[in-house]
Amino acid sequence: MVKSKKILTLSVPLVIFLIACYFLFQGLYTDPRKLESTLIGQTVPEFTLQDLYDPDKQHDASIFKGQKLLLNVWATWCPTCYAEHQFLTKLAGQGLYIIGMDYKDNRIKAIKWLTDLKDPYAISLFDKDGMLGLDLGVYGAPETFFIDSKGIIQYRHVGDLNDRNWQDKLSAIFDNME
């Protein structure tokens, strides 16, 4: 009886350790660009944020209704956002409606960025504290949400938008939204 109790006492920590190793090992093979969003199929969370250019102007979730669009989360501290910016300008030039959300950033630097690089955004939100980003489940920048005309999030893309991933997959997702 004492021997079986000793085996049980030693085997419980071993089983817990093996289970933990299994989950940690799984994480090594997870593609961070394929992070699932719990908001797919749901409306954009309610919020009130300042306009980037005009702190006296407020925006709410109603800006996401009426036409399909992209919500691009970006920041001046993000080198990948810089690389993505030219492609976003190209998409805006083709008539895509893009709302930008400056995420955890400095307003003055962000305005200079958009002035120097050309502003592709129809509306620029200023999420200084990252609260809307938190509600959306943003891990960092850049991230882009595909939102249909009813304000429902249809897809989330982690990483930059570029010619290759737009042509390979993303344009079809955007084109097939209402």
Coordinates of N, CA, C and O in Angstrom, one line a residue:
M1 N 0.8 -1.2 0.0 CA 0.0 0.0 0.0 C 0.9 1.3 0.0 O 0.6 2.2 -0.7
V2 N 1.9 1.3 0.8 CA 2.8 2.4 0.9 C 3.5 2.6 -0.5 O 3.7 3.7 -0.9
K3 N 3.9 1.5 -1.1 CA 4.5 1.5 -2.4 C 3.6 2.2 -3.5 O 4.1 3.0 -4.3
S4 N 2.4 1.8 -3.5 CA 1.4 2.3 -4.5 C 1.1 3.8 -4.3 O 0.9 4.6 -5.2
K5 N 1.1 4.2 -3.0 CA 0.9 5.6 -2.7 C 2.1 6.5 -3.1 O 2.0 7.6 -3.6
K6 N 3.3 5.9 -3.0 CA 4.6 6.6 -3.4 C 4.6 6.7 -4.9 O 4.9 7.8 -5.5
I7 N 4.2 5.7 -5.7 CA 4.1 5.8 -7.1 C 3.1 6.8 -7.6 O 3.4 7.6 -8.5
L8 N 2.0 6.9 -6.9 CA 0.9 7.8 -7.3 C 1.4 9.3 -7.0 O 1.3 10.2 -7.8
T9 N 2.1 9.5 -5.9 CA 2.7 10.8 -5.5 C 3.7 11.2 -6.6 O 3.8 12.4 -6.9
L10 N 4.5 10.3 -7.1 CA 5.5 10.7 -8.1 C 4.9 10.8 -9.5 O 5.4 11.6 -10.3
S11 N 3.9 10.1 -9.8 CA 3.3 10.1 -11.2 C 2.4 11.4 -11.4 O 2.4 11.8 -12.6
V12 N 1.8 12.0 -10.4 CA 0.9 13.1 -10.7 C 1.8 14.3 -11.2 O 1.4 14.9 -12.2
P13 N 2.9 14.7 -10.6 CA 3.7 15.8 -11.1 C 4.2 15.5 -12.5 O 4.3 16.4 -13.4
L14 N 4.6 14.2 -12.8 CA 5.0 13.8 -14.1 C 4.0 14.0 -15.2 O 4.2 14.5 -16.2
V15 N 2.7 13.6 -14.9 CA 1.6 13.8 -15.8 C 1.4 15.3 -16.1 O 1.2 15.7 -17.2
I16 N 1.4 16.1 -15.0 CA 1.2 17.5 -15.2 C 2.3 18.1 -16.1 O 2.0 18.9 -17.0
F17 N 3.5 17.7 -15.8 CA 4.6 18.2 -16.6 C 4.5 17.8 -18.1 O 4.7 18.6 -19.0
L18 N 4.1 16.6 -18.3 CA 3.9 16.1 -19.7 C 2.8 16.9 -20.4 O 2.9 17.2 -21.6
I19 N 1.7 17.1 -19.8 CA 0.6 17.9 -20.3 C 1.1 19.3 -20.7 O 0.8 19.9 -21.8
A20 N 1.8 19.9 -19.8 CA 2.4 21.3 -20.0 C 3.3 21.3 -21.2 O 3.3 22.2 -22.0
C21 N 4.2 20.3 -21.3 CA 5.1 20.2 -22.4 C 4.4 20.1 -23.7 O 4.7 20.7 -24.7
Y22 N 3.3 19.3 -23.7 CA 2.5 19.1 -25.0 C 2.0 20.5 -25.4 O 2.1 20.8 -26.6
F23 N 1.4 21.3 -24.6 CA 0.8 22.6 -25.0 C 2.0 23.6 -25.4 O 1.8 24.3 -26.3
L24 N 3.1 23.6 -24.7 CA 4.2 24.4 -25.0 C 4.8 24.0 -26.4 O 5.1 24.9 -27.2
F25 N 4.8 22.7 -26.7 CA 5.3 22.2 -27.9 C 4.4 22.7 -29.1 O 4.9 23.0 -30.1
Q26 N 3.1 22.6 -28.8 CA 2.1 23.0 -29.8 C 2.3 24.5 -30.2 O 2.2 24.9 -31.4
G27 N 2.7 25.3 -29.3 CA 2.9 26.8 -29.5 C 4.1 27.0 -30.5 O 4.1 28.1 -31.2
L28 N 5.0 26.1 -30.5 CA 6.2 26.3 -31.4 C 5.7 26.2 -32.9 O 6.4 26.8 -33.8
Y29 N 4.6 25.6 -33.2 CA 4.2 25.4 -34.5 C 3.0 26.2 -34.9 O 2.3 25.9 -35.9
T30 N 2.6 27.2 -34.1 CA 1.5 28.0 -34.3 C 2.0 29.2 -35.1 O 2.9 29.9 -34.7
D31 N 1.3 29.5 -36.2 CA 1.7 30.7 -37.1 C 1.0 31.9 -36.5 O -0.2 32.0 -36.4
P32 N 1.8 32.9 -36.0 CA 1.1 34.1 -35.4 C 0.3 34.9 -36.3 O -0.5 35.7 -35.9
R33 N 0.5 34.7 -37.6 CA -0.4 35.5 -38.6 C -1.7 34.9 -38.7 O -2.6 35.4 -39.3
K34 N -1.9 33.7 -38.1 CA -3.2 33.0 -38.2 C -3.9 33.0 -36.8 O -4.6 32.1 -36.5
L35 N -3.7 34.1 -36.1 CA -4.4 34.3 -34.8 C -5.9 34.4 -35.0 O -6.3 35.3 -35.8
E36 N -6.7 33.6 -34.5 CA -8.1 33.7 -34.6 C -8.7 34.8 -33.8 O -8.2 35.1 -32.7
S37 N -9.7 35.5 -34.3 CA -10.3 36.5 -33.5 C -11.7 36.0 -33.1 O -12.4 35.5 -33.9
T38 N -12.0 36.3 -31.8 CA -13.3 35.9 -31.3 C -14.4 36.8 -31.9 O -15.6 36.6 -31.7
L39 N -14.0 37.9 -32.5 CA -14.9 38.9 -33.0 C -15.4 38.6 -34.4 O -16.3 39.3 -34.9
I40 N -14.8 37.6 -35.1 CA -15.3 37.3 -36.4 C -16.8 37.0 -36.4 O -17.2 36.2 -35.6
G41 N -17.6 37.7 -37.2 CA -19.0 37.5 -37.3 C -19.8 38.4 -36.3 O -21.0 38.3 -36.2
Q42 N -19.1 39.3 -35.6 CA -19.7 40.2 -34.6 C -19.4 41.6 -35.1 O -18.5 41.9 -35.8
T43 N -20.3 42.5 -34.6 CA -20.1 43.9 -34.9 C -18.9 44.5 -34.2 O -18.4 43.9 -33.1
V44 N -18.3 45.6 -34.7 CA -17.2 46.2 -34.0 C -17.7 46.7 -32.7 O -18.8 47.2 -32.5
P45 N -16.9 46.5 -31.6 CA -17.3 46.9 -30.3 C -17.6 48.4 -30.2 O -17.0 49.2 -30.9
E46 N -18.5 48.7 -29.3 CA -18.9 50.2 -29.1 C -17.6 50.9 -28.6 O -16.9 50.4 -27.8
F47 N -17.5 52.1 -29.0 CA -16.3 52.9 -28.6 C -16.6 54.4 -28.9 O -17.5 54.7 -29.7
T48 N -15.8 55.3 -28.3 CA -15.8 56.7 -28.7 C -14.3 57.0 -28.7 O -13.6 56.9 -27.7
L49 N -13.8 57.5 -29.8 CA -12.4 57.9 -30.0 C -12.3 59.2 -30.6 O -13.1 59.6 -31.5
Q50 N -11.2 59.9 -30.3 CA -10.9 61.2 -31.0 C -10.5 61.0 -32.4 O -9.8 59.9 -32.7
D51 N -10.7 61.9 -33.3 CA -10.1 62.0 -34.6 C -8.6 62.3 -34.4 O -8.3 63.1 -33.5
L52 N -7.8 61.7 -35.2 CA -6.4 61.9 -35.1 C -6.0 63.4 -35.3 O -5.3 64.0 -34.6
Y53 N -6.6 64.0 -36.3 CA -6.3 65.4 -36.7 C -7.0 66.4 -35.8 O -6.5 67.5 -35.6
D54 N -8.2 66.1 -35.3 CA -9.0 67.1 -34.6 C -9.5 66.4 -33.3 O -10.5 65.7 -33.2
P55 N -8.8 66.7 -32.2 CA -9.2 66.1 -30.9 C -10.6 66.5 -30.4 O -11.1 65.7 -29.6
D56 N -11.2 67.5 -30.9 CA -12.5 67.9 -30.6 C -13.6 67.1 -31.3 O -14.8 67.1 -30.9
K57 N -13.2 66.4 -32.3 CA -14.1 65.5 -33.1 C -14.1 64.1 -32.6 O -13.0 63.5 -32.4
Q58 N -15.2 63.5 -32.3 CA -15.3 62.2 -31.8 C -15.9 61.2 -32.8 O -16.8 61.6 -33.6
H59 N -15.5 60.0 -32.8 CA -16.0 59.0 -33.7 C -16.5 57.8 -32.9 O -16.0 57.5 -31.8
D60 N -17.6 57.1 -33.4 CA -18.1 55.9 -32.7 C -18.2 54.8 -33.7 O -17.9 55.0 -34.9
A61 N -18.8 53.7 -33.3 CA -18.9 52.5 -34.1 C -19.8 52.7 -35.4 O -19.7 51.9 -36.3
S62 N -20.5 53.8 -35.4 CA -21.4 54.0 -36.6 C -20.6 54.3 -37.8 O -21.1 54.1 -38.9
I63 N -19.3 54.6 -37.7 CA -18.5 54.9 -38.9 C -18.2 53.6 -39.7 O -17.8 53.6 -40.8
F64 N -18.5 52.5 -39.1 CA -18.2 51.2 -39.7 C -19.5 50.6 -40.5 O -19.4 49.5 -40.9
K65 N -20.5 51.4 -40.6 CA -21.7 50.9 -41.2 C -21.9 51.7 -42.5 O -21.6 52.9 -42.6
G66 N -22.5 51.1 -43.5 CA -22.9 51.7 -44.8 C -22.1 51.2 -46.0 O -22.6 51.3 -47.1
Q67 N -20.9 50.8 -45.8 CA -20.1 50.3 -46.9 C -19.0 49.4 -46.3 O -18.5 49.5 -45.2
K68 N -18.6 48.4 -47.1 CA -17.5 47.5 -46.7 C -16.2 48.3 -46.6 O -16.0 49.3 -47.4
L69 N -15.3 47.9 -45.7 CA -14.1 48.7 -45.5 C -13.0 47.9 -44.8 O -13.3 46.8 -44.4
L70 N -11.9 48.5 -44.8 CA -10.7 47.9 -44.0 C -10.5 48.9 -42.8 O -10.5 50.1 -43.0
L71 N -10.3 48.3 -41.7 CA -9.8 49.0 -40.5 C -8.3 48.6 -40.3 O -8.0 47.5 -40.0
N72 N -7.4 49.5 -40.6 CA -6.0 49.3 -40.5 C -5.5 49.8 -39.2 O -5.6 51.0 -38.9
V73 N -4.9 49.0 -38.3 CA -4.3 49.4 -37.1 C -2.8 49.6 -37.3 O -2.1 48.7 -37.8
W74 N -2.3 50.8 -37.0 CA -0.9 51.1 -37.4 C -0.3 52.1 -36.3 O -1.0 52.5 -35.4
A75 N 1.0 52.3 -36.4 CA 1.6 53.2 -35.5 C 3.0 53.7 -36.1 O 3.6 52.9 -36.9
T76 N 3.4 54.8 -35.7 CA 4.7 55.3 -36.2 C 5.9 54.5 -35.7 O 7.0 54.5 -36.3
W77 N 5.8 53.9 -34.6 CA 6.8 53.1 -34.0 C 7.0 51.7 -34.6 O 7.8 50.9 -34.3
C78 N 6.1 51.4 -35.6 CA 6.0 50.1 -36.2 C 6.7 50.1 -37.6 O 6.2 50.7 -38.5
P79 N 7.9 49.5 -37.7 CA 8.6 49.5 -39.0 C 7.8 48.7 -40.1 O 7.8 49.1 -41.3
T80 N 7.0 47.7 -39.8 CA 6.2 47.0 -40.8 C 5.1 47.9 -41.3 O 4.7 47.8 -42.4
C81 N 4.6 48.7 -40.4 CA 3.5 49.7 -40.9 C 4.1 50.6 -41.9 O 3.4 51.0 -42.9
Y82 N 5.3 51.0 -41.8 CA 6.0 51.9 -42.7 C 6.1 51.2 -44.1 O 5.8 51.7 -45.1
A83 N 6.5 49.9 -44.0 CA 6.6 49.1 -45.3 C 5.2 48.9 -45.9 O 5.1 48.9 -47.2
E84 N 4.2 48.8 -45.1 CA 2.8 48.6 -45.6 C 2.2 49.8 -46.2 O 1.3 49.7 -47.0
H85 N 2.6 51.0 -45.8 CA 1.9 52.2 -46.0 C 1.7 52.5 -47.5 O 0.6 53.0 -47.9
Q86 N 2.7 52.3 -48.3 CA 2.6 52.6 -49.7 C 1.5 51.7 -50.4 O 0.8 52.2 -51.2
F87 N 1.4 50.5 -50.0 CA 0.4 49.6 -50.5 C -1.0 50.1 -50.1 O -2.0 50.0 -50.9
L88 N -1.2 50.5 -48.9 CA -2.5 51.0 -48.4 C -2.9 52.3 -49.3 O -4.0 52.4 -49.6
T89 N -1.9 53.1 -49.6 CA -2.1 54.3 -50.4 C -2.6 53.9 -51.8 O -3.5 54.4 -52.4
K90 N -2.0 52.8 -52.3 CA -2.4 52.3 -53.6 C -3.9 51.8 -53.6 O -4.7 52.0 -54.5
L91 N -4.2 51.0 -52.5 CA -5.6 50.5 -52.4 C -6.6 51.6 -52.2 O -7.6 51.6 -52.9
A92 N -6.2 52.7 -51.5 CA -7.1 53.8 -51.3 C -7.3 54.5 -52.7 O -8.4 54.9 -53.0
G93 N -6.2 54.6 -53.5 CA -6.3 55.2 -54.8 C -7.2 54.4 -55.7 O -7.7 54.9 -56.7
Q94 N -7.4 53.1 -55.5 CA -8.3 52.2 -56.3 C -9.7 52.3 -55.8 O -10.6 51.6 -56.3
G95 N -10.0 53.1 -54.8 CA -11.3 53.3 -54.3 C -11.7 52.5 -53.0 O -12.9 52.6 -52.6
L96 N -10.8 51.8 -52.4 CA -11.1 51.1 -51.2 C -11.2 52.1 -50.1 O -10.4 53.0 -49.9
Y97 N -12.3 51.9 -49.3 CA -12.5 52.7 -48.1 C -11.7 52.1 -46.9 O -12.0 51.0 -46.5
I98 N -10.8 52.9 -46.4 CA -9.9 52.5 -45.3 C -10.0 53.4 -44.2 O -9.9 54.6 -44.4
I99 N -10.3 52.9 -43.0 CA -10.2 53.7 -41.8 C -8.9 53.3 -41.1 O -8.6 52.1 -40.9
G100 N -8.2 54.3 -40.6 CA -6.9 54.0 -39.9 C -7.1 54.2 -38.4 O -7.9 55.1 -38.0
M101 N -6.4 53.4 -37.7 CA -6.5 53.6 -36.2 C -5.0 53.6 -35.7 O -4.3 52.6 -35.7
D102 N -4.6 54.8 -35.4 CA -3.3 55.1 -34.8 C -3.3 54.5 -33.4 O -4.0 55.0 -32.5
Y103 N -2.4 53.5 -33.2 CA -2.5 52.7 -32.0 C -1.3 52.9 -31.1 O -0.1 52.8 -31.4
K104 N -1.7 53.4 -29.8 CA -0.7 53.6 -28.8 C 0.5 54.4 -29.3 O 1.7 54.0 -29.2
D105 N 0.2 55.6 -29.8 CA 1.2 56.4 -30.5 C 1.2 57.8 -30.0 O 0.4 58.3 -29.2
N106 N 2.0 58.6 -30.6 CA 2.1 60.1 -30.4 C 1.4 60.8 -31.5 O 1.7 60.6 -32.7
R107 N 0.4 61.6 -31.2 CA -0.4 62.3 -32.2 C 0.4 63.1 -33.2 O 0.2 63.1 -34.4
I108 N 1.3 63.9 -32.7 CA 2.1 64.8 -33.5 C 2.9 64.0 -34.5 O 3.0 64.3 -35.7
K109 N 3.6 62.9 -34.1 CA 4.4 62.1 -35.0 C 3.5 61.4 -36.0 O 3.8 61.3 -37.2
A110 N 2.3 61.0 -35.6 CA 1.4 60.3 -36.5 C 0.9 61.3 -37.6 O 0.8 60.9 -38.8
I111 N 0.5 62.5 -37.2 CA 0.1 63.5 -38.2 C 1.2 63.8 -39.2 O 1.0 63.9 -40.4
K112 N 2.4 63.9 -38.7 CA 3.6 64.2 -39.6 C 3.8 63.0 -40.5 O 4.0 63.2 -41.7
W113 N 3.7 61.8 -40.0 CA 3.8 60.6 -40.8 C 2.8 60.6 -42.0 O 3.2 60.4 -43.1
L114 N 1.6 60.9 -41.7 CA 0.5 60.9 -42.7 C 0.7 62.1 -43.7 O 0.4 61.9 -44.9
T115 N 1.2 63.2 -43.2 CA 1.5 64.3 -44.1 C 2.6 64.0 -45.0 O 2.5 64.3 -46.2
D116 N 3.7 63.4 -44.5 CA 4.8 63.1 -45.3 C 4.6 62.0 -46.3 O 5.1 62.0 -47.4
L117 N 3.9 60.9 -45.9 CA 3.8 59.7 -46.7 C 2.5 59.6 -47.5 O 2.3 58.7 -48.3
K118 N 1.6 60.6 -47.3 CA 0.3 60.6 -47.9 C -0.7 59.8 -47.1 O -0.4 58.7 -46.8
D119 N -1.9 60.4 -46.8 CA -2.8 59.7 -46.0 C -3.8 58.9 -46.8 O -4.6 59.4 -47.5
P120 N -3.8 57.6 -46.6 CA -4.7 56.7 -47.3 C -6.1 56.5 -46.6 O -7.0 55.8 -47.2
Y121 N -6.2 57.1 -45.5 CA -7.4 56.8 -44.6 C -8.5 57.9 -44.8 O -8.3 59.1 -44.8
A122 N -9.7 57.3 -45.0 CA -10.9 58.2 -45.1 C -11.2 58.8 -43.7 O -11.6 60.0 -43.6
I123 N -10.9 58.1 -42.6 CA -11.1 58.5 -41.3 C -9.8 58.0 -40.5 O -9.4 56.9 -40.7
S124 N -9.3 58.9 -39.6 CA -8.2 58.4 -38.8 C -8.5 58.5 -37.3 O -8.7 59.6 -36.8
L125 N -8.6 57.4 -36.7 CA -8.9 57.3 -35.3 C -7.6 57.4 -34.5 O -6.6 56.9 -34.9
F126 N -7.7 58.0 -33.3 CA -6.5 58.1 -32.4 C -6.8 57.3 -31.1 O -7.6 57.7 -30.3
D127 N -6.2 56.1 -31.1 CA -6.4 55.2 -29.9 C -5.1 55.2 -29.1 O -4.4 54.3 -29.0
K128 N -5.0 56.4 -28.4 CA -3.7 56.6 -27.7 C -3.5 55.6 -26.6 O -2.3 55.1 -26.5
D129 N -4.5 55.2 -25.9 CA -4.3 54.2 -24.8 C -4.5 52.7 -25.2 O -4.3 51.8 -24.4
G130 N -4.9 52.6 -26.5 CA -5.1 51.2 -27.0 C -6.3 50.5 -26.5 O -6.4 49.3 -26.6
M131 N -7.3 51.2 -26.0 CA -8.5 50.6 -25.5 C -9.4 49.9 -26.6 O -9.8 48.8 -26.4
L132 N -9.6 50.6 -27.7 CA -10.3 49.9 -28.8 C -9.5 48.7 -29.3 O -10.0 47.7 -29.6
G133 N -8.2 48.9 -29.4 CA -7.3 47.8 -29.8 C -7.5 46.6 -28.9 O -7.5 45.5 -29.3
L134 N -7.5 46.9 -27.6 CA -7.7 45.8 -26.6 C -9.1 45.1 -26.9 O -9.1 43.9 -26.9
D135 N -10.1 45.9 -27.1 CA -11.4 45.3 -27.3 C -11.5 44.5 -28.6 O -12.2 43.5 -28.7
L136 N -10.7 44.9 -29.6 CA -10.6 44.1 -30.9 C -9.7 42.9 -30.8 O -9.6 42.1 -31.7
G137 N -8.9 42.8 -29.7 CA -7.9 41.7 -29.5 C -6.6 41.9 -30.3 O -6.0 41.0 -30.7
V138 N -6.3 43.2 -30.5 CA -5.1 43.5 -31.3 C -3.8 43.1 -30.5 O -3.7 43.4 -29.3
Y139 N -2.9 42.4 -31.1 CA -1.7 42.0 -30.5 C -0.6 43.0 -30.8 O 0.4 43.1 -30.0
G140 N -0.7 43.7 -31.8 CA 0.3 44.7 -32.2 C 0.0 45.3 -33.6 O -1.2 45.1 -34.0
A141 N 0.9 46.0 -34.1 CA 0.6 46.6 -35.4 C 1.6 46.0 -36.4 O 2.7 45.7 -36.0
P142 N 1.2 45.9 -37.7 CA -0.1 46.2 -38.2 C -1.0 45.0 -38.2 O -0.6 43.9 -38.2
E143 N -2.3 45.4 -38.0 CA -3.4 44.4 -38.2 C -4.5 45.1 -38.9 O -4.7 46.3 -38.8
T144 N -5.2 44.3 -39.8 CA -6.2 44.9 -40.6 C -7.5 44.0 -40.4 O -7.4 42.8 -40.6
F145 N -8.6 44.7 -40.2 CA -9.9 44.0 -40.0 C -10.7 44.3 -41.3 O -10.8 45.5 -41.7
F146 N -11.3 43.3 -41.8 CA -12.2 43.4 -43.0 C -13.6 43.5 -42.4 O -14.1 42.6 -41.7
I147 N -14.3 44.6 -42.6 CA -15.6 44.9 -42.0 C -16.7 45.1 -43.1 O -16.4 45.9 -44.0
D148 N -17.8 44.4 -43.0 CA -18.8 44.5 -44.1 C -19.7 45.8 -43.9 O -19.5 46.5 -42.9
S149 N -20.6 46.0 -44.8 CA -21.4 47.2 -44.7 C -22.3 47.3 -43.5 O -22.9 48.4 -43.2
K150 N -22.5 46.2 -42.8 CA -23.4 46.2 -41.6 C -22.5 46.4 -40.4 O -23.1 46.4 -39.3
G151 N -21.2 46.6 -40.5 CA -20.4 46.8 -39.4 C -19.9 45.5 -38.7 O -19.5 45.5 -37.6
I152 N -20.0 44.4 -39.4 CA -19.6 43.1 -38.9 C -18.2 42.7 -39.3 O -17.9 42.8 -40.5
I153 N -17.4 42.3 -38.4 CA -16.0 41.9 -38.7 C -16.1 40.6 -39.4 O -16.6 39.6 -38.9
Q154 N -15.5 40.6 -40.6 CA -15.5 39.3 -41.4 C -14.2 38.6 -41.4 O -14.2 37.4 -41.6
Y155 N -13.1 39.4 -41.2 CA -11.8 38.7 -41.3 C -10.8 39.6 -40.6 O -11.0 40.8 -40.5
R156 N -9.8 39.0 -40.1 CA -8.7 39.7 -39.4 C -7.4 39.2 -40.0 O -7.1 38.0 -40.0
H157 N -6.6 40.2 -40.5 CA -5.3 39.9 -41.0 C -4.2 40.5 -40.1 O -4.2 41.7 -39.9
V158 N -3.3 39.6 -39.6 CA -2.2 40.0 -38.8 C -1.0 40.2 -39.7 O -0.6 39.2 -40.4
G159 N -0.3 41.3 -39.6 CA 0.9 41.6 -40.4 C 0.5 42.6 -41.5 O -0.6 43.1 -41.6
D160 N 1.5 42.8 -42.4 CA 1.3 43.8 -43.4 C 0.4 43.4 -44.6 O 0.4 42.2 -44.9
L161 N -0.2 44.3 -45.2 CA -0.9 44.0 -46.5 C 0.1 44.4 -47.5 O 0.8 45.4 -47.4
N162 N 0.2 43.5 -48.5 CA 1.1 43.8 -49.6 C 0.6 43.2 -50.9 O -0.5 42.5 -50.9
D163 N 1.2 43.5 -52.0 CA 0.7 43.0 -53.3 C 0.5 41.5 -53.3 O -0.6 41.0 -53.8
R164 N 1.4 40.8 -52.8 CA 1.4 39.3 -52.9 C 0.2 38.7 -52.1 O -0.6 38.0 -52.6
N165 N 0.1 39.1 -50.8 CA -1.0 38.5 -50.0 C -2.4 39.1 -50.4 O -3.4 38.4 -50.2
W166 N -2.4 40.3 -50.9 CA -3.6 40.8 -51.4 C -4.1 40.0 -52.6 O -5.3 39.6 -52.7
Q167 N -3.2 39.8 -53.6 CA -3.6 39.0 -54.8 C -3.9 37.5 -54.5 O -4.8 37.0 -55.0
D168 N -3.1 37.0 -53.6 CA -3.2 35.5 -53.3 C -4.5 35.2 -52.5 O -5.1 34.2 -52.8
K169 N -4.9 36.1 -51.6 CA -6.0 35.7 -50.7 C -7.0 36.8 -50.4 O -8.2 36.7 -50.4
L170 N -6.4 38.0 -50.0 CA -7.2 39.0 -49.3 C -8.1 39.7 -50.2 O -9.2 40.1 -49.7
S171 N -7.8 40.0 -51.4 CA -8.7 40.7 -52.3 C -10.0 39.9 -52.5 O -11.1 40.5 -52.6
A172 N -9.9 38.6 -52.6 CA -11.1 37.7 -52.7 C -12.0 37.8 -51.5 O -13.2 37.9 -51.6
I173 N -11.4 37.9 -50.3 CA -12.2 38.0 -49.1 C -12.9 39.4 -49.1 O -14.1 39.5 -48.8
F174 N -12.2 40.4 -49.5 CA -12.8 41.8 -49.5 C -13.9 41.8 -50.6 O -15.0 42.3 -50.3
D175 N -13.6 41.3 -51.7 CA -14.6 41.4 -52.8 C -15.8 40.6 -52.5 O -16.9 41.0 -53.0
N176 N -15.8 39.6 -51.7 CA -16.9 38.7 -51.5 C -17.7 39.2 -50.3 O -18.8 38.6 -49.9
M177 N -17.3 40.3 -49.6 CA -18.1 40.8 -48.5 C -19.2 41.7 -49.1 O -19.1 42.2 -50.2
E178 N -20.3 41.9 -48.3 CA -21.4 42.7 -48.7 C -21.0 44.2 -48.5 O -20.4 44.6 -47.6

